[in-house]
Amino acid sequence: DIQMTQSPSSVSASEGDRVTITCRASQGISNYLAWFQQKPGKAPKSLIYAASSLQSGVPSKFSASGSGTDFTLTISSLQPEDFATYYCQQYNSYPYTFGQGTKLEIK
Amino acid sequence: EVQWLESGGGLVQPGGSLRLSCAASGFTFSSYGMSWVRQAPGKGLEWVSTIDRSGAGTYYADSVKGRFTIARDNSKNTLYLHMNSLRAEDTAVYYCAKHGYDILTGSRGHFDYWGQGTLVTVSS
């Protein structure tokens, strides 16, 4: 199985800041990488697919890059609604696997 | 607008069975793969199972293989998860998720929309 490792596990930031979250795959997954946002008690929301493509309706403050084993998600100009948990997920091969999550908290 | 009606969750004893349903609207259901993803209380996301557009291709996590069966009825726009021999560790919120279509690559593996989730509790 492909293991997905996110860092950091948690990060504190202030409104207006920019943060970057990293996701590493245990083996190459080309660009079959997605990012999700989840708020407490809510379903995940899809943000990014194919490593860098924005889902319809997702604001351009979210950007992502990477290929192979190393990927990043960057969120610029943080607003209160951005504070949530973020997950990466590989869909290169079954079983699909998720990172452990990165909790973005308000400083 | 993509909409969902998930149902079937609840409290069940260890060894028992449940059937989850996820009725979809707002898109051509038969054109997209579908998956189930679960989240144990306070834990991260875990992929459970995927079914292709026709229903002929199914895939399972090792943790549920042989106990869970994914199915779909394209005439009813509904996805199912039949769960047997339930264990305490199956306790989770179960989400259905629609697969998207990447027009650049033709890939159909990623998720684009998620249902609201239904809670399954396995306890005596």
Coordinates of C-alpha atoms in Angstrom, one line a residue, chain A residues 94, chain B residues 29 32-36 47 49-60 69-74 78-80 97 99 108:
Chain A
Y94 CA -5.9 0.8 -4.9
Chain B
F29 CA -25.3 9.0 -11.9
Y32 CA -19.4 8.3 -12.8
G33 CA -17.7 5.9 -10.4
M34 CA -18.7 6.1 -6.8
S35 CA -16.9 5.3 -3.5
W36 CA -17.5 5.0 0.2
W47 CA -11.2 4.7 1.9
S49 CA -14.7 0.8 -1.4
T50 CA -15.1 1.9 -5.0
I51 CA -17.5 0.8 -7.8
D52 CA -17.1 1.7 -11.4
R53 CA -19.8 3.3 -13.6
S54 CA -21.4 0.0 -14.7
G55 CA -21.1 -1.7 -11.4
A56 CA -18.9 -4.5 -12.9
G57 CA -15.7 -3.3 -11.3
T58 CA -15.5 -3.2 -7.5
Y59 CA -12.5 -2.6 -5.1
Y60 CA -12.2 -2.9 -1.3
T69 CA -20.3 -5.3 -0.6
I70 CA -20.6 -2.2 -2.7
A71 CA -23.4 -2.0 -5.3
R72 CA -25.3 0.5 -7.3
D73 CA -28.6 0.8 -9.1
N74 CA -28.3 3.2 -11.9
T78 CA -28.5 5.0 -5.7
L79 CA -25.3 3.6 -4.3
Y80 CA -25.3 1.0 -1.6
A97 CA -18.3 10.2 -2.8
H99 CA -15.8 10.5 -8.8
R108 CA -11.8 9.1 -13.4

